[in-house]
Every structure is written in structure tokens, then in C-alpha cells.
Short mmCIF file of C-alpha atoms and ligand atoms in Angstrom, two decimals:
data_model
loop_
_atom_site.label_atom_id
_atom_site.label_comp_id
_atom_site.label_asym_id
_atom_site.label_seq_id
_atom_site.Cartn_x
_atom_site.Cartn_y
_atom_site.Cartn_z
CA UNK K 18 -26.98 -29.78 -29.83
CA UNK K 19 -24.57 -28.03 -27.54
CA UNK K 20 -22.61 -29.42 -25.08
CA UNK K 21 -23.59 -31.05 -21.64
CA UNK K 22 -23.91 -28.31 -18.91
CA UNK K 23 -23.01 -29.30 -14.95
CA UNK K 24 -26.11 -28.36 -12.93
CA UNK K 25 -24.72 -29.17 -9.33
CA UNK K 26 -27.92 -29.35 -7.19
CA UNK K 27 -27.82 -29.68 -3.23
CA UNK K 28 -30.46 -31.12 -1.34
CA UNK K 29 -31.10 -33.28 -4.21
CA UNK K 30 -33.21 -35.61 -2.30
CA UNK K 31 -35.30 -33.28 -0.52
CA UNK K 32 -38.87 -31.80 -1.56
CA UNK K 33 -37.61 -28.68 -3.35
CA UNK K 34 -34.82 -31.31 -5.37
CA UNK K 35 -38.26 -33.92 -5.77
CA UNK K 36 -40.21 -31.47 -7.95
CA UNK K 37 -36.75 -29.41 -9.48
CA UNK K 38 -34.51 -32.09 -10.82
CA UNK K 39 -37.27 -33.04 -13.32
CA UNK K 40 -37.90 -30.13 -14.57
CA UNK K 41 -34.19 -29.59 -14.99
CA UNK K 42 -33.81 -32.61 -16.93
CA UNK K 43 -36.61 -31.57 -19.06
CA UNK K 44 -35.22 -28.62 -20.74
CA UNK K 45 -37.03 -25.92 -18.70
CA UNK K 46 -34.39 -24.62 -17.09
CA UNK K 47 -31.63 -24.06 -20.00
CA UNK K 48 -33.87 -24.69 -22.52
CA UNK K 49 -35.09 -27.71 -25.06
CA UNK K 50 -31.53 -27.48 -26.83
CA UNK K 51 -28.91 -27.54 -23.83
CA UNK K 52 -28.15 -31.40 -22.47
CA UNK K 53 -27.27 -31.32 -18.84
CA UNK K 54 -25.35 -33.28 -16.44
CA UNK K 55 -26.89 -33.72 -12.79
CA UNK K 56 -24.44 -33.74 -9.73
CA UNK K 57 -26.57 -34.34 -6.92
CA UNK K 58 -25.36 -33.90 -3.44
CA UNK K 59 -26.87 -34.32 -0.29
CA UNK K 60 -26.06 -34.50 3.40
CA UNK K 61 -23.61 -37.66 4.47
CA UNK K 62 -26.95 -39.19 6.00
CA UNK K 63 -27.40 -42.58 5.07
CA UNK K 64 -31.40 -41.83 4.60
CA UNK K 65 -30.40 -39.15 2.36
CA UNK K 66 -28.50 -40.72 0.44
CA UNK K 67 -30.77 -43.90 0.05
CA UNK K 68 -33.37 -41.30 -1.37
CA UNK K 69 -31.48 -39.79 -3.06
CA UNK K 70 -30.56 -43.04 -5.08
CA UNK K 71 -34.22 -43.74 -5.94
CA UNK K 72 -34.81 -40.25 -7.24
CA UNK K 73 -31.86 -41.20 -9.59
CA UNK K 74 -33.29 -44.25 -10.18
CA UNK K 75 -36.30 -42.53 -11.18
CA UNK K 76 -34.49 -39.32 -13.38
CA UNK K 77 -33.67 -42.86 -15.35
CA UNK K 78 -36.94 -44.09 -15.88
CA UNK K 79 -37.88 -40.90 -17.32
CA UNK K 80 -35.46 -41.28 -20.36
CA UNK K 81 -35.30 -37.74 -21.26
CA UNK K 82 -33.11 -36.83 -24.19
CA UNK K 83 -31.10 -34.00 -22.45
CA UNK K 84 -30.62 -35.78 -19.32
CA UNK K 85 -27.06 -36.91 -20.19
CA UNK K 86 -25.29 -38.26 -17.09
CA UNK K 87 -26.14 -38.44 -13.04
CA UNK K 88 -23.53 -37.68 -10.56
CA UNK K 89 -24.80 -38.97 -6.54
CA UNK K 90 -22.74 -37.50 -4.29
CA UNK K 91 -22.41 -36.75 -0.48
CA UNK K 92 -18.89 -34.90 -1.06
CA UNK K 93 -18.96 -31.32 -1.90
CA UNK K 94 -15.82 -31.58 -3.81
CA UNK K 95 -16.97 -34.23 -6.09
CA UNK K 96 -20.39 -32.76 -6.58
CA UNK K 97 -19.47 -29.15 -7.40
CA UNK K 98 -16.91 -30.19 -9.45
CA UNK K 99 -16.23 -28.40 -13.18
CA UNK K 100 -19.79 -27.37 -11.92
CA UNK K 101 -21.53 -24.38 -14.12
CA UNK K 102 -24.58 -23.99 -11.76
CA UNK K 103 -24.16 -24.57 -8.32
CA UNK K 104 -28.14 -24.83 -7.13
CA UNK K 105 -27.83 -24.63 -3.43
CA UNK K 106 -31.54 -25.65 -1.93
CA UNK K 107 -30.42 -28.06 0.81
CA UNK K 108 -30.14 -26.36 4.34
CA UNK K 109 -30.58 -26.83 7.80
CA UNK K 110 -34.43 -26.51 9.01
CA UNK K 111 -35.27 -24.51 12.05
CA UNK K 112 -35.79 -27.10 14.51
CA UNK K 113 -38.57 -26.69 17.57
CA UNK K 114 -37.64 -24.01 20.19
CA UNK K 115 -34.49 -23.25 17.82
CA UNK K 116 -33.07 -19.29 18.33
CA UNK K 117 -32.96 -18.02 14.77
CA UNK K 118 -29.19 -16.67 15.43
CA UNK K 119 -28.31 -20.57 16.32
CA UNK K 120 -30.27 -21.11 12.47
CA UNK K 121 -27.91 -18.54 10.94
CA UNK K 122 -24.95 -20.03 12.54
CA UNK K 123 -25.75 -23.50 11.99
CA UNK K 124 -26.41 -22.50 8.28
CA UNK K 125 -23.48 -20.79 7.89
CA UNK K 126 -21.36 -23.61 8.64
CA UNK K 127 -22.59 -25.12 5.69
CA UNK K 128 -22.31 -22.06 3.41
CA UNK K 129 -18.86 -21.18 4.00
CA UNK K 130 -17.60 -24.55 3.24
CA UNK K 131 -19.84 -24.87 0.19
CA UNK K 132 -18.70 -21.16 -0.69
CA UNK K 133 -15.13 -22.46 -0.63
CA UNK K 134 -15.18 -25.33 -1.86
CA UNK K 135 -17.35 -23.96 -5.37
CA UNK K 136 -14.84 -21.28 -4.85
CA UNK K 137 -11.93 -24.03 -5.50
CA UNK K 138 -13.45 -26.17 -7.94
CA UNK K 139 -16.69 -25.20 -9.62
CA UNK K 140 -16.41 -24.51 -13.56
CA UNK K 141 -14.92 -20.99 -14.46
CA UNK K 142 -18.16 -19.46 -15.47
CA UNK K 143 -19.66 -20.69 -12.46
CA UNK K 144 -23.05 -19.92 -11.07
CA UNK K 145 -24.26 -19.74 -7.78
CA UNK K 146 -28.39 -19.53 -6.87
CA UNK K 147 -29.45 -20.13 -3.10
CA UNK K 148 -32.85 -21.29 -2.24
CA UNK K 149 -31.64 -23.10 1.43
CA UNK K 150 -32.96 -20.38 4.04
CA UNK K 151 -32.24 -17.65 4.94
CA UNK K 152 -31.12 -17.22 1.49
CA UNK K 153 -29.79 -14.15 1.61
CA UNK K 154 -27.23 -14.44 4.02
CA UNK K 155 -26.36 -17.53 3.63
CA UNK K 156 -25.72 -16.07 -0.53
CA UNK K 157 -23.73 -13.51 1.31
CA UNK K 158 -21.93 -16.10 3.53
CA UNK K 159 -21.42 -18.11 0.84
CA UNK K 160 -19.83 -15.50 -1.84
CA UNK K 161 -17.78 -13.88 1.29
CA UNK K 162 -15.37 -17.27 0.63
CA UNK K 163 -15.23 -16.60 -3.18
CA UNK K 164 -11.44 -15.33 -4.38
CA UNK K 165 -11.64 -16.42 -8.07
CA UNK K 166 -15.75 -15.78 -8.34
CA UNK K 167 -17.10 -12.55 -7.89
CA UNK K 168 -19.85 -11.54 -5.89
CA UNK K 169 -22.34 -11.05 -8.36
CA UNK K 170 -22.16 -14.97 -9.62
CA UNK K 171 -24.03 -15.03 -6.51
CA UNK K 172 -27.53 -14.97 -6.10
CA UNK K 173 -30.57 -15.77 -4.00
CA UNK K 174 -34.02 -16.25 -5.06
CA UNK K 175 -36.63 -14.06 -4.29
CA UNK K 176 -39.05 -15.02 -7.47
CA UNK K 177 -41.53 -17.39 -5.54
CA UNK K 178 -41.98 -14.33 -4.04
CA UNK K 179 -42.36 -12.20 -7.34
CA UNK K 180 -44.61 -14.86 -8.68
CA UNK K 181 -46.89 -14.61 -5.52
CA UNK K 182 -47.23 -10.99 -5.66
CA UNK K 183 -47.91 -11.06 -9.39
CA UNK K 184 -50.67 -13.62 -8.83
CA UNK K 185 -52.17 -11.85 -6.47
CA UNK K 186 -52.15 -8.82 -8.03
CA UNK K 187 -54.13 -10.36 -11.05
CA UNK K 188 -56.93 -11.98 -8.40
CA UNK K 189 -57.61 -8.53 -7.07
CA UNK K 190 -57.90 -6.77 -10.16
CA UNK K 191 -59.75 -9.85 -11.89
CA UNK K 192 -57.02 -9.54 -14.81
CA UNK K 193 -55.36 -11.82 -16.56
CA UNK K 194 -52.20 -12.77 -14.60
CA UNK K 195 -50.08 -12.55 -18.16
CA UNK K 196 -51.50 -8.70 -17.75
CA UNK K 197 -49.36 -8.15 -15.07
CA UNK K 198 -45.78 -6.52 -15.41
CA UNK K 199 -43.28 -4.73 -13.45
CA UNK K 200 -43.86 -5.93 -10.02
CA UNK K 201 -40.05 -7.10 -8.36
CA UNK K 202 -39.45 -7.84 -4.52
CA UNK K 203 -37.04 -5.79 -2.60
CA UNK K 204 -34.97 -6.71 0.15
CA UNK K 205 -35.16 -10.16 2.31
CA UNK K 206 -36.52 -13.29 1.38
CA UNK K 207 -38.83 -13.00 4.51
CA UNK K 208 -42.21 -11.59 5.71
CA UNK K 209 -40.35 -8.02 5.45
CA UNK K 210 -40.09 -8.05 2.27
CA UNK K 211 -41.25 -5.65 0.02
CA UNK K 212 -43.91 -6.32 -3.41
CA UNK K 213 -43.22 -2.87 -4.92
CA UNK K 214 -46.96 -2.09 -6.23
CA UNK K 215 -46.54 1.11 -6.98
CA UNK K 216 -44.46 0.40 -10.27
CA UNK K 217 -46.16 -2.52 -11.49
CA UNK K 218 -48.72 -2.22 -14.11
CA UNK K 219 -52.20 -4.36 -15.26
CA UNK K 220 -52.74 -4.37 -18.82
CA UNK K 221 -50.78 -1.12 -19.08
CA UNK K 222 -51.96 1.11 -16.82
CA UNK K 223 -50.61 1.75 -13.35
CA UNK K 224 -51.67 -0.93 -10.97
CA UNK K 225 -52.19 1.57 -8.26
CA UNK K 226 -55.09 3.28 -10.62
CA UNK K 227 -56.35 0.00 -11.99
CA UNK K 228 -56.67 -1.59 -7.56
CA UNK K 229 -57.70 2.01 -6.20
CA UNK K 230 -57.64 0.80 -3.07
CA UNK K 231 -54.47 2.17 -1.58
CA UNK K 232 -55.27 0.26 1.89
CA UNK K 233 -55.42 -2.96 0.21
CA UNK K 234 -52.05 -2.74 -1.51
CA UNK K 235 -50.11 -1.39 2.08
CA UNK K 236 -51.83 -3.84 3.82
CA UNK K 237 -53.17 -7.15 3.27
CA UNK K 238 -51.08 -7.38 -0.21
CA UNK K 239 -47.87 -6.74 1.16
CA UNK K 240 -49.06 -9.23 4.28
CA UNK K 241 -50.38 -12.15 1.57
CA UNK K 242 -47.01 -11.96 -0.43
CA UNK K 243 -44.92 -12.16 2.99
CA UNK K 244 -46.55 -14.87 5.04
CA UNK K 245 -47.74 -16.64 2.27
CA UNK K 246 -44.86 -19.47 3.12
CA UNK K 247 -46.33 -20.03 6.84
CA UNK K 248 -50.02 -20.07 5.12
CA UNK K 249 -48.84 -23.15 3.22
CA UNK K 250 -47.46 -24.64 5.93
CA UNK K 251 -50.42 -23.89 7.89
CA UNK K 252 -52.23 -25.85 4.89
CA UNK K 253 -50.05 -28.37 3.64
CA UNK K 254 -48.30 -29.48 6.86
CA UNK K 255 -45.57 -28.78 4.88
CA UNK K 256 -43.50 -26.17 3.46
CA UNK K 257 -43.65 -24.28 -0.71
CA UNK K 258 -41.98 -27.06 -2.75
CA UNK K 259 -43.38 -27.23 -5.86
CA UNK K 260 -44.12 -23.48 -6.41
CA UNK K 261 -40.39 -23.27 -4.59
CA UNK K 262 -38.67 -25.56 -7.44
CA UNK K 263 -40.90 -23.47 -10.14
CA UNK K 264 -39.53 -20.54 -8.99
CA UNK K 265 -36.02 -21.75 -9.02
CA UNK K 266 -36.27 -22.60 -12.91
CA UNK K 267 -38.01 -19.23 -13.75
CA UNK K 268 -35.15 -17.46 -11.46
CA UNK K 269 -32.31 -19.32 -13.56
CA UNK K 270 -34.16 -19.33 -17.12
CA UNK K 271 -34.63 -15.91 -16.58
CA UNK K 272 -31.01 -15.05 -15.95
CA UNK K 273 -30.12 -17.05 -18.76
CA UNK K 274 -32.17 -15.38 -20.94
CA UNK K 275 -30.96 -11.52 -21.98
CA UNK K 276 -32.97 -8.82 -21.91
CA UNK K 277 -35.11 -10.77 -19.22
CA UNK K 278 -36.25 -8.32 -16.33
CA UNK K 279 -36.51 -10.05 -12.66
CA UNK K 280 -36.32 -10.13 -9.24
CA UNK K 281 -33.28 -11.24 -8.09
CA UNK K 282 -31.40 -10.73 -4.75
CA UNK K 283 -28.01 -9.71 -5.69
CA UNK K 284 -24.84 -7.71 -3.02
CA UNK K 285 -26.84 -4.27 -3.15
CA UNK K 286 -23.53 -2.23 -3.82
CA UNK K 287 -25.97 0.57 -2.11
CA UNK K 288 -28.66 0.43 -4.05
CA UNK K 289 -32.21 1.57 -3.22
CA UNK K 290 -30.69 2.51 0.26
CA UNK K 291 -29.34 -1.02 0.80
CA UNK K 292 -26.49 -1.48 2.79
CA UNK K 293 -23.84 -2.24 0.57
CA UNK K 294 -22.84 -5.65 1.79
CA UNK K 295 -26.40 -7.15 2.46
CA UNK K 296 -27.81 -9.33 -0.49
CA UNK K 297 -31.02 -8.00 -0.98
CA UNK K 298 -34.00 -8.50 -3.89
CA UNK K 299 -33.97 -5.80 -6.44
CA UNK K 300 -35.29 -5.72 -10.39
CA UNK K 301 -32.25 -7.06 -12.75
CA UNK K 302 -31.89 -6.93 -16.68
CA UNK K 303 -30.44 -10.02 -17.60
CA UNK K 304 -27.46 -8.93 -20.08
CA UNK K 305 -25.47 -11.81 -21.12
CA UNK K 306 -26.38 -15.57 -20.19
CA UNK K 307 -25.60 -15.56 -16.52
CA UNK K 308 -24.88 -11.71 -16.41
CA UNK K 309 -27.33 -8.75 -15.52
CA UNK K 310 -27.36 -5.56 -14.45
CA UNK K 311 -29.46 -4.29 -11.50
CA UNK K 312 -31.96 -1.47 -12.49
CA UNK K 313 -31.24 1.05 -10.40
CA UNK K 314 -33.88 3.59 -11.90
CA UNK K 315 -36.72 3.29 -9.97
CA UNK K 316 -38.26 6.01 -7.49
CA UNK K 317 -39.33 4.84 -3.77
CA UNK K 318 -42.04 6.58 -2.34
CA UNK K 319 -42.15 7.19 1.47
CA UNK K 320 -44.36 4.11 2.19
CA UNK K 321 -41.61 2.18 -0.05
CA UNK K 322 -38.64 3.98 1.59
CA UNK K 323 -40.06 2.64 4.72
CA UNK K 324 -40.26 -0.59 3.80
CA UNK K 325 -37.15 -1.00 2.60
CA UNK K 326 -35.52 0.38 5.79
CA UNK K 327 -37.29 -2.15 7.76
CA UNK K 328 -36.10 -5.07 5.30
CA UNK K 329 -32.12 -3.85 5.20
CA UNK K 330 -32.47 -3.40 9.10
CA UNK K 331 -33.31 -7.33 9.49
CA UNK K 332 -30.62 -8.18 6.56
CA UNK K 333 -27.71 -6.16 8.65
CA UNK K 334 -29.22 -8.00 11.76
CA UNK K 335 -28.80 -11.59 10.09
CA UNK K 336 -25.03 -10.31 8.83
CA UNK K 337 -24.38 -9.26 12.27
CA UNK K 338 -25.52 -12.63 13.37
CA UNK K 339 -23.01 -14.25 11.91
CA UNK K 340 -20.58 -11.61 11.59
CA UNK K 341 -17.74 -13.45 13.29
CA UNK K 342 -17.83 -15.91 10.46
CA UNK K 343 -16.99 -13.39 7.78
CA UNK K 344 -13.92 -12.73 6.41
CA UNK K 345 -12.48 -9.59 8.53
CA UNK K 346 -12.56 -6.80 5.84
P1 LIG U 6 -36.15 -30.61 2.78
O1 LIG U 6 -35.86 -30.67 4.26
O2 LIG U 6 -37.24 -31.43 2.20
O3 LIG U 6 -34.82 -30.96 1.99
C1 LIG U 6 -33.59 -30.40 2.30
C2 LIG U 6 -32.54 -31.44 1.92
O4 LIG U 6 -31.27 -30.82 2.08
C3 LIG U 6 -32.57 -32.69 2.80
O5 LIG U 6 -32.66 -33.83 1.97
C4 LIG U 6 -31.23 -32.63 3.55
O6 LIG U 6 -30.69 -33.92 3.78
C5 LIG U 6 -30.39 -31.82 2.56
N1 LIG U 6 -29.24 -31.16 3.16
C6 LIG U 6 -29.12 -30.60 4.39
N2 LIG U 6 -27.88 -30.15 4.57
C7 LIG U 6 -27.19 -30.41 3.44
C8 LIG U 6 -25.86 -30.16 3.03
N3 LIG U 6 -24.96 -29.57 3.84
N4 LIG U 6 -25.50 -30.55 1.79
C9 LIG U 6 -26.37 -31.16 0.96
N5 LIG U 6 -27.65 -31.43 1.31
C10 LIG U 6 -28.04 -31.04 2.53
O7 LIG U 6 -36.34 -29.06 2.48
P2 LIG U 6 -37.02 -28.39 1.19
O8 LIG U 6 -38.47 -28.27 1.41
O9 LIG U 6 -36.52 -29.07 -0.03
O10 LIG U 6 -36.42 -26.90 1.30
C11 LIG U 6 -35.05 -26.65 1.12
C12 LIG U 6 -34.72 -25.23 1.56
O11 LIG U 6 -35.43 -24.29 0.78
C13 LIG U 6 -35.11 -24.93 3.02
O12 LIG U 6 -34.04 -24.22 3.63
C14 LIG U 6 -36.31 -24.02 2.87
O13 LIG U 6 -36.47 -23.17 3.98
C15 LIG U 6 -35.94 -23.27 1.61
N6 LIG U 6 -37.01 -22.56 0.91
C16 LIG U 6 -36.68 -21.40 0.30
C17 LIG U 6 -37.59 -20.69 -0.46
C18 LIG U 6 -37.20 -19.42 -1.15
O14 LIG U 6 -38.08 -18.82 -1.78
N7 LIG U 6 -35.96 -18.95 -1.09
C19 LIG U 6 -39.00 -21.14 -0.58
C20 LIG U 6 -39.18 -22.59 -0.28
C21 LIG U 6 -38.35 -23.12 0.86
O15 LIG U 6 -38.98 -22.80 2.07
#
């Protein structure tokens, strides 16, 4: 057995932390051999915090072997503490009639002080992954703070949003969904993001040839993968949590696993026509445990091209947003 990992979660308490912590404590994150410790932290809101203590209560009545201590916790600085995976899920919803620059703000707040205080004293290998919305700049807020870690600990998940596509990809093409490799998400973890089709295959041959239906895969696929969050609202009277938590163990197992291939959103250092300083999605090759490399080979097409100009233009307006709050460069 190897020694206890930290797994710093925020939000602990809310539906994303209801379906994740379990699965954490379960092995399926880190794996059926790596114990884990739990710091939980949620907002100083005495509701919070009273759910949060039953869902501690209830980690406990699960008795699993790996599970090897609970941390509850309404102070950053205790709960990201010697931390090796800081899990950031908890943010602030967009209320009724709420401007979404007053959103980014609000959310930033909360980034740049969790940035800094992970920053101060989070475990040297430290990893960041934000689910909280908008994840990418609040990824990018929260790295911007960073001195010791670099940018690239940082990351924000885009693979509910790989998994969707991928699923959806299968249903077309009546194909197994295990058949389906190669698609990754570019860009914002938003409706303008982009499912790049045109490099995924089915079974081994080019999706593209195996769909033939060029309309379908512009259109309504690219419209399915992006609005599929406000069609589960519109469903569920409530927002992804389940499939959200899933995602954030596949997002995490796969960059703990080398030679994994993923979509991740990562500082774009340019790629794919990114601006530099935007997080945006993008395929990575996991190298090490917790390190990857971004593949940078792919081609865009003009349709692709297009797309990922309209996804970078919404990313540099959110960083523009909250562009006071950065440090100046
Ligand atoms: P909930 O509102 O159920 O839970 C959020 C929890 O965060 C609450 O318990 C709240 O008290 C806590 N919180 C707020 N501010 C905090 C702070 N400063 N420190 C610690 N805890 C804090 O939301 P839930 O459904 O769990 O979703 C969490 C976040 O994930 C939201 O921002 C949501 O938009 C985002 N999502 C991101 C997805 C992605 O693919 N990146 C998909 C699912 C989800 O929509």
C-alpha cells in the first residue's frame, strides 16, 4: 500500500461533491492501491457546513479501506493544506437577472484567494483541477496567483464534455461507444465549444466517412455537445452532477495515468490559434503522473478554424472581464 494522498475537495457538500467524494474514496480516482485523505471545504455558511458534516458522517458509514482520514473545513488554509489535489468544484451560481461579467467577478474573488492560498500551502507536487464555472477563467484566475506552482499544475475540465460528444457520436453511428476514439473538445467549457469530429474515429475508420452526413456533425452535433448542460437543467430542474463528478474522476485518473490521451483545458501557450494566456480545451498525452504534454499535431480545417476563433474570442472576453484582477504583466 502506498501512502495516504491529500485530495482537497471544495464544494464538498454540494451536488457535484454528493456523487464525487464517494467515488474518490473508492479507489476510482487514484486507483484500488492509493489510500487517500479527504479535506473537505466549503463556504463559511452554517447550512453548508451542517451538510457537509452528514456527508462525512456518511463517507464513515461506508467503511472503505482507502478512505483513511476526513478533514471538514470552512478555512482555505486548513483545507488545502500539504494538499496534492486541490479539486476546486464549489463556485458561485449565476443568480436570476445576474450580468455574467458580475459572475466572473464574483467568481474571481474566490479564485484568487484560493489560487493564493494553494499557492502558499498546498503539497509541492500540487494539483489543481477546476470544475466551479466558468472553469476556464476562473483556472486562469486562479494559476495567475501561483509563484511556486506553475501554470500547467492547472487545469480545468472539459471531459463531461468529451464524454458527451463521444456518446453521441456512438448513438448516431449505432456503434459501440468503446468504438469511439480520438474525439477531444477545444476551447471553452461553454456552448462554443468545439467536439472536433473530423479527427475522431468509429471502429477505425474516420468518423466523418463512417456519419456521412456532414450537416449533422456542423450542426446539431456540435449544438447537442454544447447545450447539453441547459437540456439537463431543462430536465432535471437541476444542473449535470453525477455525469459532472464522473467526469471529474475520468479527467484526474486520466492525468494520472501515462500515456493516457484527453481533453483537458490547459494555458494554450498559442496553440491551435489560442491566445496564449486563455485556458482553453485541447488533446493532452499524459506523461508522468500529473504531467502531460499537449498534442499539438493536429490539422484544423476551415469549419474547425472557425470554431475555434469564435471559442478564444469569448475566452479573451471572460479574461478581459476580469482583467483588472490579474496580476499586471
Ligand atoms: P452546488 O451549488 O450544488 O454546490 C456548490 C457548493 O460550493 C455549495 O455547497 C457551496 O456552498 C459551495 N461553495 C461556494 N463557494 C465556495 C467557496 N468559496 N469555497 C468552498 N465552497 C464553496 O453546485 P454543483 O452542482 O455541485 O456545481 C458546482 C460547480 O460546478 C458550479 O459552478 C457548476 O456550474 C459547475 N459545473 C461545471 C461543469 C464542468 O463541466 N466544468 C459541469 C457541471 C457543473 O455545471
Amino acid at each position: 500500500m502506498n501512502a495516504p494522498i491529500r485530495v482537497a475537495v471544495t464544494g464538498a457538500a454540494g451536488q457535484i461533491g454528493y456523487s464525487l467524494l464517494f467515488r474518490i474514496a473508492s479507489g476510482a480516482m487514484f486507483g484500488p492501491d492509493q489510500p487517500v485523505i479527504l479535506q473537505l471545504i466549503e463556504a463559511p455558511i452554517e447550512k453548508a457546513l451542517a451538510a457537509l458534516g452528514g456527508v462525512a458522517m456518511e463517507l464513515d458509514d461506508c467503511a472503505f479501506p482507502l478512505l483513511k482520514g476526513i478533514v471538514q473545513t470552512s478555512d482555505p488554509a486548513v483545507g488545502f493544506k500539504d494538499a496534492n489535489w486541490c479539486l476546486l468544484v464549489g463556485a458561485k451560481p449565476r443568480g436570476p437577472g445576474m450580468e455574467r461579467a458580475d459572475l466572473l467577478k464574483d467568481n474571481g474573488k474566490i479564485f484568487i484567494a484560493q489560487g493564493q492560498v494553494i499557492d502558499a500551502v498546498a503539497a509541492a507536487d500540487a494539483r489543481v483541477a477546476v470544475v466551479g464555472n466558468p472553469a476556464n477563467t476562473n483556472c486562469m484566475i486562479a494559476a495567475s496567483q501561483a509563484k511556486r506552482l506553475p501554470p500547467e499544475r492547472f487545469t480545468a475540465m472539459v471531459r463531461l464534455d468529451q464524454n458527451r460528444a463521444q456518446t453521441q457520436l456512438a448513438k448516431k453511428a449505432g456503434a459501440d461507444l468503446t468504438e469511439v476514439k480520438d474525439i477531444f473538445i477545444y476551447g471553452n467549457h461553454s456552448p462554443t465549444m468545439f467536439p472536433a469530429f473530423a479527427h475522431a474515429t468509429i471502429g477505425g475508420k474516420p468518423a466523418k466517412a463512417v456519419i456521412n452526413d456532414d450537416a449533422w456533425l456542423q450542426g446539431p452535433f456540435c449544438e447537442t455537445v454544447g447545450k447539453r448542460g441547459a437540456a439537463i437543467i431543462a430536465a432535471r430542474g437541476a444542473s449535470s452532477a453525477a455525469s459532472a463528478a464522473n467526469a471529474l474522476v475520468d479527467h484526474v485518473r486520466s492525468l494520472v495515468t501515462p500515456g493516457a490521451i484527453h481533453s483537458v483545458a490547459v494555458k494554450s501557450n498559442g496553440h491551435y490559434g489560442f491566445d496564449a494566456n486563455v485556458w482553453a480545451g485541447m488533446p493532452v498525452r499524459t506523461t508522468t503522473p500529473g504531467s502531460y504534454e499537449v498534442i499539438t499535431s493536429y490539422a484544423m480545417d476551415d469549419f474547425a478554424k472557425s470554431k475555434i476563433a469564435a471559442t478564444n474570442k469569448e475566452l479573451l472576453e471572460e479574461r478581459a472581464f476580469v482583467a483588472d484582477m490579474l496580476p499586471k504583466a
